[in-house]
Short mmCIF file of C-alpha atoms and ligand atoms in Angstrom, two decimals:
data_model
loop_
_atom_site.label_atom_id
_atom_site.label_comp_id
_atom_site.label_asym_id
_atom_site.label_seq_id
_atom_site.Cartn_x
_atom_site.Cartn_y
_atom_site.Cartn_z
CA MET A 179 157.65 32.31 50.12
CA LYS A 180 159.22 35.17 47.66
CA ARG A 181 162.12 36.66 49.52
CA ILE A 182 163.39 40.13 49.07
CA ILE A 183 166.62 42.03 50.03
CA ILE A 184 166.53 45.56 50.51
CA PHE A 185 169.46 47.95 50.09
CA ALA A 186 169.09 51.57 51.71
CA SER A 187 171.44 54.02 52.71
CA GLY A 188 169.77 56.37 55.02
CA SER A 189 166.74 56.95 57.22
CA GLY A 190 164.90 53.90 55.88
CA SER A 191 161.37 54.89 56.05
CA ASN A 192 160.70 53.24 52.95
CA ALA A 193 162.61 50.20 53.95
CA GLU A 194 160.48 50.01 57.35
CA ASN A 195 157.10 50.53 55.28
CA ILE A 196 158.13 47.67 53.11
CA ILE A 197 159.12 45.26 56.21
CA THR A 198 156.04 46.03 58.27
CA TYR A 199 153.71 45.60 55.04
CA PHE A 200 154.94 42.19 54.31
CA GLN A 201 155.29 41.25 58.07
CA GLN A 202 151.28 41.10 57.73
CA ARG A 203 151.39 39.00 54.70
CA GLU A 204 152.76 35.51 54.21
CA SER A 205 153.80 35.38 50.63
CA VAL A 206 156.76 37.81 50.69
CA SER A 207 159.29 38.30 53.46
CA VAL A 208 162.30 40.76 53.73
CA VAL A 209 165.21 38.55 54.66
CA LEU A 210 167.89 40.96 54.91
CA VAL A 211 168.61 44.74 54.96
CA MET A 212 172.12 45.87 53.63
CA THR A 213 173.54 49.28 53.88
CA ASN A 214 176.81 51.11 52.64
CA ASN A 215 176.45 53.12 56.08
CA PRO A 216 177.06 51.72 59.53
CA HIS A 217 175.49 54.73 61.07
CA ALA A 218 172.33 54.57 58.94
CA LYS A 219 169.21 54.78 60.89
CA VAL A 220 167.78 52.09 58.65
CA LEU A 221 169.91 49.77 61.12
CA GLU A 222 168.05 50.94 64.40
CA ARG A 223 164.80 50.27 62.71
CA CYS A 224 165.77 46.71 61.41
CA LYS A 225 166.88 45.96 65.37
CA ARG A 226 163.36 46.99 66.36
CA LEU A 227 161.66 45.06 63.49
CA LYS A 228 163.88 42.02 64.08
CA ILE A 229 165.12 41.94 60.40
CA SER A 230 168.69 40.82 59.79
CA ALA A 231 170.68 43.76 58.52
CA LEU A 232 174.43 44.40 57.91
CA SER A 233 176.64 46.92 56.48
CA PHE A 234 179.43 46.70 53.78
CA ASN A 235 182.01 49.24 52.56
CA LYS A 236 182.95 50.17 49.12
CA THR A 237 185.83 47.38 48.79
CA ALA A 238 183.30 44.84 49.88
CA PHE A 239 180.46 46.09 47.09
CA ARG A 240 183.27 46.30 44.11
CA LYS A 241 184.64 43.12 44.72
CA GLN A 242 182.58 40.37 43.23
CA GLU A 243 183.69 37.70 46.03
CA ILE A 244 182.24 39.28 49.15
CA VAL A 245 178.54 40.74 48.24
CA HIS A 246 177.90 39.13 45.34
CA SER A 247 178.52 35.82 46.92
CA LEU A 248 176.17 36.75 49.56
CA LEU A 249 173.64 37.58 47.32
CA LYS A 250 173.96 34.55 45.38
CA GLU A 251 173.96 32.44 48.39
CA ILE A 252 170.61 33.97 49.60
CA ASN A 253 169.43 34.11 45.66
CA PRO A 254 166.49 36.50 46.51
CA ASP A 255 163.53 37.04 44.36
CA LEU A 256 164.18 40.77 44.31
CA ILE A 257 166.71 43.33 45.25
CA VAL A 258 165.08 46.26 46.17
CA LEU A 259 166.90 49.68 46.41
CA ALA A 260 164.97 52.21 48.77
CA GLY A 261 166.95 55.14 49.24
CA PHE A 262 170.17 53.38 48.63
CA LEU A 263 172.46 56.01 47.10
CA TRP A 264 175.56 54.09 45.29
CA LYS A 265 175.75 52.97 41.98
CA ILE A 266 175.05 49.23 41.50
CA PRO A 267 177.94 47.71 39.95
CA GLU A 268 177.54 46.22 36.71
CA TYR A 269 178.38 42.65 37.50
CA LEU A 270 175.53 42.72 40.14
CA VAL A 271 173.10 44.23 37.39
CA LYS A 272 174.35 41.32 35.20
CA ALA A 273 174.12 38.63 37.86
CA PHE A 274 170.60 39.69 38.45
CA PRO A 275 168.94 40.68 35.45
CA ASN A 276 165.50 42.40 36.07
CA LYS A 277 165.86 41.42 39.71
CA ILE A 278 166.79 44.71 41.07
CA ILE A 279 164.46 47.96 41.23
CA ASN A 280 164.77 51.27 42.76
CA ILE A 281 162.57 54.14 43.78
CA HIS A 282 163.35 57.72 42.81
CA PRO A 283 161.68 60.53 44.15
CA ALA A 284 160.64 62.23 40.60
CA LEU A 285 159.16 61.51 37.51
CA LEU A 286 161.97 60.12 35.44
CA PRO A 287 163.55 60.68 33.01
CA LYS A 288 163.18 64.26 34.75
CA TYR A 289 165.64 64.95 37.80
CA GLY A 290 167.62 61.62 37.51
CA GLY A 291 171.37 61.03 37.26
CA LYS A 292 174.30 61.41 39.73
CA GLY A 293 173.73 63.61 42.37
CA MET A 294 170.09 63.74 41.84
CA TYR A 295 168.79 62.13 45.35
CA GLY A 296 166.60 63.26 48.30
CA MET A 297 166.39 66.95 48.94
CA HIS A 298 168.51 67.96 45.68
CA VAL A 299 165.57 66.48 43.46
CA HIS A 300 162.84 68.50 45.34
CA GLU A 301 165.09 71.41 45.53
CA ALA A 302 165.69 71.12 41.45
CA VAL A 303 161.70 70.66 41.21
CA ARG A 304 161.21 73.71 43.16
CA ALA A 305 163.59 76.11 41.52
CA ASN A 306 162.07 75.01 37.84
CA ASN A 307 158.63 76.08 38.96
CA GLU A 308 157.25 72.59 38.08
CA THR A 309 153.62 72.21 38.58
CA GLU A 310 153.98 68.57 39.20
CA THR A 311 156.43 65.91 40.46
CA GLY A 312 156.15 62.30 41.62
CA ILE A 313 158.09 59.00 42.11
CA THR A 314 159.06 56.48 39.74
CA ILE A 315 159.72 52.74 40.49
CA HIS A 316 162.12 51.30 37.90
CA TYR A 317 164.41 48.20 37.01
CA VAL A 318 168.10 49.26 37.73
CA ASN A 319 170.80 48.78 34.92
CA GLU A 320 174.58 50.06 34.54
CA HIS A 321 173.39 53.79 34.35
CA TYR A 322 171.98 55.74 37.10
CA ASP A 323 168.13 56.09 37.01
CA GLU A 324 167.82 54.63 33.37
CA GLY A 325 166.44 51.28 33.41
CA GLY A 326 162.96 50.50 32.63
CA ILE A 327 159.92 52.16 34.16
CA ILE A 328 157.50 49.99 35.93
CA PHE A 329 155.36 52.57 37.70
CA GLN A 330 154.93 56.49 38.16
CA ALA A 331 152.64 58.22 40.50
CA LYS A 332 152.11 62.01 40.18
CA CYS A 333 151.39 64.89 42.61
CA ASP A 334 150.75 68.44 42.31
CA VAL A 335 153.43 71.26 43.19
CA ASP A 336 151.82 74.63 44.29
CA LYS A 337 153.44 77.77 43.87
CA SER A 338 153.68 78.08 47.51
CA ASP A 339 155.44 74.57 48.21
CA SER A 340 158.90 74.54 49.86
CA ALA A 341 161.16 71.79 48.90
CA GLU A 342 160.30 70.07 52.23
CA ASP A 343 156.49 70.33 51.18
CA ILE A 344 157.30 68.41 48.05
CA ALA A 345 159.42 65.95 49.94
CA GLU A 346 156.36 65.53 52.23
CA LYS A 347 154.18 64.80 48.94
CA ILE A 348 156.81 62.48 47.78
CA HIS A 349 156.76 60.60 50.91
CA GLU A 350 153.02 60.15 51.02
CA LEU A 351 153.27 58.56 47.38
CA GLU A 352 156.25 56.35 48.43
CA MET A 353 154.53 54.93 51.45
CA GLU A 354 151.55 54.24 49.44
CA HIS A 355 152.67 52.69 46.42
CA PHE A 356 156.41 51.13 46.90
CA PRO A 357 155.18 47.86 48.67
CA LYS A 358 152.04 47.40 46.41
CA VAL A 359 154.26 47.73 43.27
CA ILE A 360 157.00 45.05 44.85
CA GLU A 361 153.85 42.98 45.61
CA SER A 362 152.82 43.25 42.13
CA ILE A 363 156.19 42.21 40.67
CA LEU A 364 156.56 39.30 42.81
CA LEU A 365 152.81 38.15 42.88
CA PRO A 366 151.47 39.13 39.20
CA LYS A 367 148.04 38.03 40.30
CA HIS A 368 147.73 41.00 42.58
CA VAL A 369 148.08 43.62 39.70
C1 LIG B 512 163.49 58.38 49.03
O1 LIG B 512 162.65 59.48 49.14
C2 LIG B 512 163.88 57.63 47.98
O2 LIG B 512 162.96 57.87 46.85
C3 LIG B 512 165.25 58.57 47.50
O3 LIG B 512 165.73 58.72 49.05
C4 LIG B 512 164.62 58.68 49.92
C5 LIG B 512 165.12 57.92 51.03
O4 LIG B 512 164.21 58.06 52.11
N1 LIG B 512 165.82 58.09 46.61
C6 LIG B 512 166.93 58.67 45.92
O5 LIG B 512 166.96 59.96 45.71
C7 LIG B 512 167.47 57.80 44.76
N2 LIG B 512 167.92 58.61 43.84
P1 LIG B 512 164.37 56.76 53.30
O6 LIG B 512 165.69 56.34 53.52
O7 LIG B 512 163.41 57.55 54.36
O8 LIG B 512 163.34 55.43 52.61
#
C-alpha cells in the first residue's frame, strides 16, 4: 500500500477528489491532510471523509523538529501539494527528494512564481488575452513553481471567457487528471 500526505490551504476540492479516488482503490491511500489554515474548508471535507487532518503554524513548519519529524515518522511515498500556498522550506525538499509534487493552475513556466495562485493566475491569463491555458503537475524544488514538469494538460481560452470561466475549465482539468497522475507516479504500470 502506497501512502500519501496532502498539503492544502483552502477549499480542498482537489484534496477531496484525490481522497475519494483512492478510497475506491486498494493500492494507494491518503493517510493525512495537513493545512496551514485552521479555518480551511479542507478540514470540513476531511471530517466528512473520515481522513485524519491537522493544521500547523509557520513556526512549526519552519522548525525542522515539528513538521519534519512528523513527516519522517510517517515516511509517505508522496507528499502532494493541492492548493497549498506556502513555500516548502529547503530542509523538506532535501528530506524528500522527488517525493513532493504540486499542481499549478497554468502552463508553467508561464504564470508561475510568488503571488501567482488561484484567481490571480486566471485574471493574468485573461488580461494577456491568452488563447490557451492549462494545468501543470510538477516536482517541488526550492523555488516556487520551478521543479521538473511531470504533466501538463491544456484548454482553450475564448475571447468571451471571464476569469471565473477559466477557473471552471481549470477545475475540470484538475479533477480529471490529478489523481491519475499521482497513481502513475506511485504505480508506474498505470502509465
Ligand atoms: C487549485 O486550482 C490549484 O491548482 C491552485 O489552487 C487551487 C486550489 O483549489 N494552486 C495554486 O494556485 C498554487 N500556486 P482547491 O483548494 O479547491 O483544491
